[in-house]
């Protein structure tokens, strides 16, 4: 429309605008009556133009059309219908064989260019990642400060740190037993003797040599756990109201308890009457993780590494009431009082043994 | 449509009355309703409003009829009780101030703009998301609440800031209007009283002296030699004579009406020295009141930048919603719970909201506003800062804007020659030949035949700035002679005046008789000035080179040629003649009687012509040239006469030297106007009368087909129509003006520019911008700043949008791939509202890449602030590269801590389980939940640093859109470096200073991680340089079209 105005640039003013007035009205009417026809007309004219120009002009034209409509104040439904049509045409214009205002040619150009662009980006990121992998060894993590000091977990563990069971109802504690049994399969004496070596206790089991050499692991036999091994008492004391709970320190590559002092475990009532727990038996009796299980060399080379355990046998706990228990690691370099992290160097659980 | 166009000065009695009777408030509401119903209706309504014209027929009535109509008496005036009653009925005689928007509304308005809405929606979505989370899991994290609160805070704080900014400029405005309570001399109860003009009522008889402001619309009852300055109302720069005769049907044209707020310049001393008039309209019912209400009825146009920002918001919202929905579908099909998917959806939408941009844009605009204020452009509405930049048509008022609004001697004609006088504002350096004897005589006449006087006590004031008592032309002559000859008062004293006939419209001359200062010469000197043809009639000789010569046919012809030429320049021409009265006939004791005219009135000696014009301001032609080279069409719209208007248009360059109007061509070719090929004419002068008969389409065609247009003799309503016509051409229209008559157009325009010194309060109120120095050239500065800010806002938005992708990608990867969340919400806030704020503001200080004043104004609909290439390039190119870089830092941190990328994949569920406190990493190490959390925060910090480092590169590449950074100069914009420093310092503080505050989710990062993304930053820089290189190398190519934003 603008183009037409411009082309007939003949100024009207101030004389003899009569004819042009009529002319103008006619144009307007035509324009309103069949915009599509005009659009086609324009399209035909534009075929000769550059591809991209076509795109832009078309967009502008569409916008104009939209505005035009709003200005005309046609019935709402009609406007919406027109809008839908325009939208439809924008998505796929059969006349110009264009989708989203681009022809197939234009689309393929875009796709090719983006393909190459993203391919090269992918190449760049691959190169970066490759460089990254070059800088980190597969056997030892570069830094371990985030995972230190070690965290603590207990077994049996079933999503909850509350041990609630009724001695006389095996159903309430059977799953603990199954869980412990399953967990201790890897600690079976036969398996340990077959896979691992018996290394001298009381000293670090340091294995020099190349990083990529397979490392030997020290035995930690199930039988070390004595009464809590499930060998003598297959119910781990749950049937008598004297539950065994195994405590395991999180593995950390290269972690060594400082100064040759093994890390000890000690449990007590966290809150409330100290005497709610009258006695705990620890197995191994030292209640500590022997130094020979350290350091850990990472799962690539230290394949058969067996985490040492400390079993707590709660032989005399007040029954029929929840007793919060806190088991802490004690030793040099061990932190067990981080406020935010209740699993670093300590673990808190409750025992509620009903009879 | 043709008949609907308003008629100038037409009087629609009933329509107008109806309007007045209905309650004003109701009226407005009613119309507001209409506006929203239909655009079509809006137009009609507007027409109605425009056609609402002046209801006045008092000028046709006789004095007697007037007395009856207003129940008053011309001699005794109203009685006090009558006056009091009328005052109670009509209210005080003052314009009701424009309805002040309550401060609270103004304040709230700042918070619901296009951008703010986006943030509000984001905030509400956040709260909804938290609500969903909370109903699901009571211990859910409060991140969403914080985010929502921060978003709301940003809107509120930015709103407060913007409000404060605008309040500040409003205060500056307020300081301008120092209203001195006006007094009026009124006859009441047969007594003359001085009362405040506010208390005038219709029917009051008022007396007016020269120099007074007319206190209300008055019908003159008695006036002699009365002249008024109507320039603020009609734009006529020449004083208009006023008498008590009814001369024209049109109340604006008739001579017996004086208008409220115009100035009475002079009244003949004899016989009473005052003009008497009857008040016929007071307060809002005056003509001025009508125009003021017209202005308040015109809606403010949405600023282009507001439109652009709305468009931008649409784009952002579109992108946000499409990505959100897409990933919602993906999440659902990945068997996420629907509730979680909804949370993701909201998260994605919110992540797309550029939190910092609102603040940045506001600060950027106000920085520019401040810069412009320094250059004497006071911006009242922050958004108007940019509007001047996109202006494509300036409709300028003539008087006071383009011209100095002060008559000045422009040309002289004597000795058969036209001399030019200096018309510049202050420098008064006259270069014409002053040696001729004719000049000596002429200068004497100019000095003596003049009643204007300087107000005493102004010896120190520059001559051109002194206050003068007297009408405009006399003032011009006085100042002219003072400059050329020195102390005029002294000369007048030496040449004692013995008799005088002041100028009046029937005589059309002014005469005075003096004793000469030459003691040997006992003759009286009679000097006379007046309309040139009247003066010539009385002459029989003419002075050439100081010698009197008989006035023959050829000299008379020379006179007429000169007269026509000067008249054709739109100048007001005066003729001067003198006569030495012989000492024999008129001895020293002779008593001259001006009534009997006992002295010769013929056979005088013609000396010369002098022409005056309200000259253009000296800075204007240059400014107009600049506007033109910047592709801005300057249209003159004035209430003044076509000839004057055209002459001024020519002299300032609105009509360029080599372009002609149809009439010019006809004259040159000596053919009828109708025969001229109209396409040859580049310029056109359209008068109000012609405009009245034009339909909208015809006006459109005039506006599109002529590059140089002058509208003369237009009414305020027509100015509105012209502005609307320009706006129909998709033009962004700026209107400059100073008078009350301009205020409706000022308001209608996309940007109204009022003159700060000469401008009336009405104009300043209606305008978006005020030129504090009244200098049209300041507009050019404004255009430049506006264009620059548009370009720079583009850069700012591109810069901001880029990192949006880098902030969004982590979340998407988190959903799809299941890695631990790489970037937390709070961290994102610290980027958007922390590290990125100063840099994006710094881009506002960037210098223009090329000469922005040599390119066309942007097309309102084509050249968007945020266009497709900008969004695509920011999102899909740089944004993606940035994400990759940031992910590299993230992966590096995790890998070096023990989690290799392969382990991270699909780790999300285990990772986030609170009871899993022995999660195994790639090395077999076991992590507690809190340790993992801490590592996650380290990841956030790493990702944050990654983005920050690459945003530095992004900032640098955004300095230019086309030129190489090295062409632009890496260090020219120092603020950019302040921005970079701020980025780094804030990041350092966050990581190392606040790294121990866990609530902020920042941790101390190993120093080497800061450098992981540096190669990527360089990659971004290089890539963008390549992009720019190709754009420069292949303008117009596919690359240029798709990659240049």
Coordinates of N, CA, C and O in Angstrom, one line a residue, chain B residues 99-184:
Chain B
X99 N -5.3 18.4 35.3 CA -5.6 17.4 36.3 C -4.3 16.6 36.7 O -3.8 15.9 35.9
X100 N -3.9 16.9 37.9 CA -2.7 16.3 38.4 C -3.0 14.8 38.6 O -3.9 14.5 39.3
X101 N -2.1 14.0 38.1 CA -2.2 12.6 38.4 C -1.7 12.5 39.9 O -0.7 13.0 40.2
X102 N -2.5 11.8 40.7 CA -2.0 11.7 42.1 C -0.7 11.0 42.1 O -0.4 10.1 41.3
X103 N 0.2 11.4 43.1 CA 1.5 10.9 43.1 C 1.5 9.4 43.2 O 2.4 8.7 42.6
X104 N 0.6 8.9 44.0 CA 0.6 7.4 44.2 C 0.3 6.7 42.9 O 0.9 5.7 42.6
X105 N -0.5 7.3 42.0 CA -0.8 6.7 40.7 C 0.4 6.7 39.9 O 0.8 5.7 39.2
X106 N 1.1 7.9 39.9 CA 2.3 8.0 39.1 C 3.3 7.0 39.6 O 4.0 6.3 38.8
X107 N 3.4 6.8 40.9 CA 4.3 5.8 41.5 C 4.0 4.4 41.0 O 4.8 3.7 40.6
X108 N 2.7 4.1 41.1 CA 2.3 2.7 40.7 C 2.5 2.5 39.2 O 2.8 1.4 38.8
X109 N 2.3 3.6 38.5 CA 2.5 3.4 37.0 C 3.8 3.0 36.7 O 4.1 2.3 35.7
X110 N 4.8 3.4 37.5 CA 6.2 3.0 37.2 C 6.4 1.5 37.4 O 7.4 1.0 36.9
X111 N 5.5 0.9 38.0 CA 5.7 -0.5 38.4 C 4.8 -1.4 37.5 O 4.8 -2.6 37.8
X112 N 4.1 -0.9 36.6 CA 3.3 -1.8 35.8 C 3.6 -1.7 34.3 O 2.9 -2.1 33.4
X113 N 4.8 -1.1 34.0 CA 5.2 -1.0 32.6 C 5.4 -2.4 32.0 O 5.3 -3.4 32.7
X114 N 5.7 -2.4 30.7 CA 5.9 -3.7 30.0 C 6.8 -4.6 30.7 O 6.6 -5.8 30.9
X115 N 8.0 -4.1 31.1 CA 9.0 -4.9 31.6 C 8.6 -5.4 33.0 O 8.7 -6.6 33.4
X116 N 8.1 -4.4 33.8 CA 7.7 -4.8 35.2 C 6.7 -5.9 35.2 O 6.8 -6.8 36.1
X117 N 5.8 -5.9 34.2 CA 4.8 -6.9 34.2 C 5.5 -8.3 34.1 O 5.1 -9.2 34.8
X118 N 6.5 -8.3 33.2 CA 7.2 -9.6 33.1 C 7.7 -10.1 34.4 O 7.6 -11.2 34.8
X119 N 8.3 -9.1 35.1 CA 8.9 -9.5 36.4 C 7.9 -9.9 37.4 O 8.1 -10.9 38.2
X120 N 6.8 -9.2 37.4 CA 5.7 -9.5 38.3 C 5.2 -11.0 38.0 O 5.0 -11.8 39.0
X121 N 5.0 -11.2 36.7 CA 4.5 -12.6 36.4 C 5.5 -13.6 36.9 O 5.2 -14.6 37.5
X122 N 6.8 -13.3 36.7 CA 7.9 -14.2 37.1 C 7.8 -14.4 38.6 O 7.8 -15.6 39.1
X123 N 7.6 -13.3 39.4 CA 7.6 -13.4 40.8 C 6.4 -14.3 41.2 O 6.5 -15.2 42.1
X124 N 5.3 -14.0 40.6 CA 4.1 -14.8 41.0 C 4.2 -16.3 40.7 O 3.9 -17.2 41.5
X125 N 4.8 -16.5 39.5 CA 5.1 -17.9 39.1 C 6.0 -18.6 40.2 O 5.8 -19.8 40.6
X126 N 7.0 -17.9 40.6 CA 7.9 -18.4 41.7 C 7.1 -18.8 42.9 O 7.3 -19.9 43.5
X127 N 6.2 -17.9 43.3 CA 5.5 -18.2 44.6 C 4.5 -19.4 44.3 O 4.4 -20.2 45.2
X128 N 4.0 -19.4 43.1 CA 3.1 -20.6 42.8 C 3.9 -21.9 42.9 O 3.5 -22.9 43.5
X129 N 5.1 -21.8 42.3 CA 5.9 -23.0 42.3 C 6.3 -23.4 43.7 O 6.2 -24.6 44.0
X130 N 6.6 -22.4 44.6 CA 6.9 -22.8 45.9 C 5.6 -23.4 46.6 O 5.7 -24.4 47.3
X131 N 4.5 -22.8 46.3 CA 3.2 -23.3 46.9 C 3.1 -24.8 46.5 O 2.8 -25.6 47.4
X132 N 3.3 -25.1 45.2 CA 3.2 -26.5 44.8 C 4.2 -27.4 45.5 O 3.8 -28.4 46.1
X133 N 5.4 -26.9 45.6 CA 6.5 -27.7 46.3 C 6.1 -27.9 47.7 O 6.3 -29.0 48.3
X134 N 5.6 -26.8 48.3 CA 5.4 -26.9 49.8 C 4.3 -27.8 50.1 O 4.3 -28.6 51.0
X135 N 3.2 -27.8 49.3 CA 2.1 -28.7 49.5 C 2.5 -30.1 49.3 O 1.9 -31.1 49.9
X136 N 3.6 -30.3 48.6 CA 4.1 -31.7 48.3 C 5.1 -32.1 49.4 O 5.1 -33.3 49.9
X137 N 5.9 -31.2 49.8 CA 7.0 -31.6 50.7 C 7.3 -30.3 51.6 O 7.7 -29.3 51.1
X138 N 7.0 -30.5 52.9 CA 7.0 -29.3 53.7 C 8.4 -28.8 53.9 O 8.6 -27.6 54.3
X139 N 9.4 -29.6 53.6 CA 10.8 -29.1 53.8 C 11.5 -28.6 52.5 O 12.7 -28.5 52.5
X140 N 10.6 -28.3 51.5 CA 11.2 -27.9 50.2 C 12.0 -26.6 50.4 O 11.7 -25.8 51.2
X141 N 12.9 -26.4 49.5 CA 13.8 -25.3 49.6 C 13.1 -24.0 49.3 O 12.1 -23.9 48.6
X142 N 13.6 -22.9 50.0 CA 12.9 -21.7 49.9 C 13.4 -20.8 48.7 O 13.0 -19.7 48.5
X143 N 14.2 -21.4 47.9 CA 14.8 -20.7 46.7 C 13.8 -19.9 45.9 O 14.0 -18.8 45.6
X144 N 12.7 -20.6 45.6 CA 11.7 -20.0 44.8 C 11.1 -18.8 45.5 O 10.7 -17.8 44.8
X145 N 10.9 -18.9 46.8 CA 10.4 -17.7 47.5 C 11.3 -16.5 47.4 O 11.0 -15.4 47.1
X146 N 12.6 -16.9 47.7 CA 13.6 -15.8 47.6 C 13.6 -15.2 46.2 O 13.6 -13.9 46.0
X147 N 13.6 -16.0 45.2 CA 13.6 -15.5 43.8 C 12.4 -14.6 43.5 O 12.6 -13.5 43.0
X148 N 11.2 -15.1 43.9 CA 10.0 -14.3 43.7 C 10.1 -12.9 44.4 O 9.8 -11.9 43.9
X149 N 10.6 -13.0 45.7 CA 10.8 -11.8 46.5 C 11.8 -10.8 45.8 O 11.5 -9.6 45.7
X150 N 12.9 -11.4 45.3 CA 13.9 -10.5 44.7 C 13.3 -9.9 43.5 O 13.5 -8.7 43.2
X151 N 12.6 -10.7 42.7 CA 11.9 -10.1 41.5 C 11.0 -9.0 41.8 O 11.1 -7.9 41.2
X152 N 10.2 -9.2 42.8 CA 9.3 -8.1 43.2 C 10.1 -6.9 43.7 O 9.8 -5.8 43.4
X153 N 11.1 -7.2 44.5 CA 11.9 -6.1 45.0 C 12.6 -5.3 43.9 O 12.6 -4.0 43.9
X154 N 13.0 -6.0 42.8 CA 13.6 -5.3 41.7 C 12.6 -4.4 41.1 O 12.9 -3.2 40.8
X155 N 11.4 -4.9 40.9 CA 10.4 -4.0 40.3 C 10.2 -2.8 41.1 O 10.1 -1.7 40.7
X156 N 10.0 -3.0 42.4 CA 9.6 -1.9 43.3 C 10.8 -0.9 43.4 O 10.6 0.3 43.2
X157 N 12.0 -1.4 43.5 CA 13.1 -0.5 43.7 C 13.3 0.3 42.4 O 13.5 1.5 42.4
X158 N 13.2 -0.4 41.2 CA 13.4 0.3 40.0 C 12.3 1.3 39.8 O 12.5 2.4 39.3
X159 N 11.1 0.9 40.2 CA 10.0 1.9 40.1 C 10.2 3.1 41.0 O 10.0 4.2 40.5
X160 N 10.7 2.9 42.2 CA 11.1 4.0 43.0 C 12.1 4.9 42.4 O 12.0 6.1 42.3
X161 N 13.1 4.3 41.8 CA 14.2 5.0 41.1 C 13.6 5.9 40.0 O 13.9 7.1 39.9
X162 N 12.8 5.2 39.1 CA 12.3 5.9 38.0 C 11.4 7.1 38.5 O 11.4 8.2 37.9
X163 N 10.6 6.8 39.5 CA 9.7 7.8 40.0 C 10.5 9.0 40.5 O 10.1 10.1 40.3
X164 N 11.5 8.7 41.2 CA 12.4 9.7 41.8 C 13.0 10.6 40.7 O 13.0 11.8 40.7
X165 N 13.4 9.9 39.6 CA 14.0 10.6 38.5 C 13.0 11.6 37.9 O 13.3 12.7 37.6
X166 N 11.8 11.1 37.7 CA 10.8 11.9 37.0 C 10.4 13.1 37.9 O 10.1 14.2 37.5
X167 N 10.3 12.7 39.2 CA 9.9 13.8 40.2 C 10.9 14.9 40.2 O 10.5 16.1 40.3
X168 N 12.1 14.5 40.0 CA 13.2 15.5 40.0 C 13.0 16.5 38.8 O 13.1 17.7 39.0
X169 N 12.8 15.9 37.6 CA 12.6 16.8 36.5 C 11.3 17.6 36.6 O 11.3 18.7 36.1
X170 N 10.3 17.0 37.2 CA 9.1 17.8 37.4 C 9.4 19.0 38.3 O 8.8 20.1 38.1
X171 N 10.2 18.7 39.3 CA 10.5 19.8 40.2 C 11.3 21.0 39.5 O 11.0 22.1 39.8
X172 N 12.2 20.6 38.6 CA 12.9 21.6 37.8 C 11.8 22.4 37.1 O 11.9 23.6 37.0
X173 N 10.8 21.7 36.5 CA 9.8 22.3 35.8 C 9.0 23.3 36.7 O 8.8 24.4 36.3
X174 N 8.7 22.8 37.8 CA 7.9 23.6 38.7 C 8.6 25.0 39.1 O 8.0 26.0 39.2
X175 N 9.9 24.9 39.2 CA 10.6 26.1 39.5 C 10.6 27.1 38.4 O 10.9 28.3 38.6
X176 N 10.2 26.7 37.2 CA 10.1 27.6 36.1 C 8.9 28.6 36.3 O 9.0 29.7 35.9
X177 N 7.8 28.0 36.7 CA 6.6 28.8 36.7 C 6.5 29.6 37.9 O 6.2 29.1 39.0
X178 N 7.0 30.8 37.9 CA 6.8 31.7 39.0 C 5.7 32.6 38.7 O 5.8 33.6 38.0
X179 N 4.6 32.3 39.2 CA 3.4 33.0 38.9 C 3.2 34.2 39.8 O 3.2 34.1 41.0
X180 N 3.2 35.3 39.2 CA 2.9 36.6 39.9 C 1.4 36.8 39.9 O 0.9 36.8 38.8
X181 N 0.8 37.0 41.0 CA -0.6 37.2 41.0 C -0.9 38.5 40.1 O -0.3 39.6 40.3
X182 N -1.8 38.3 39.2 CA -2.1 39.4 38.3 C -3.2 40.3 38.9 O -4.1 39.9 39.6
X183 N -3.0 41.6 38.6 CA -4.0 42.6 39.1 C -4.8 43.1 37.9 O -4.3 43.1 36.7
X184 N -6.0 43.5 38.2 CA -6.8 44.1 37.1 C -7.5 45.4 37.6 O -7.9 45.4 38.8

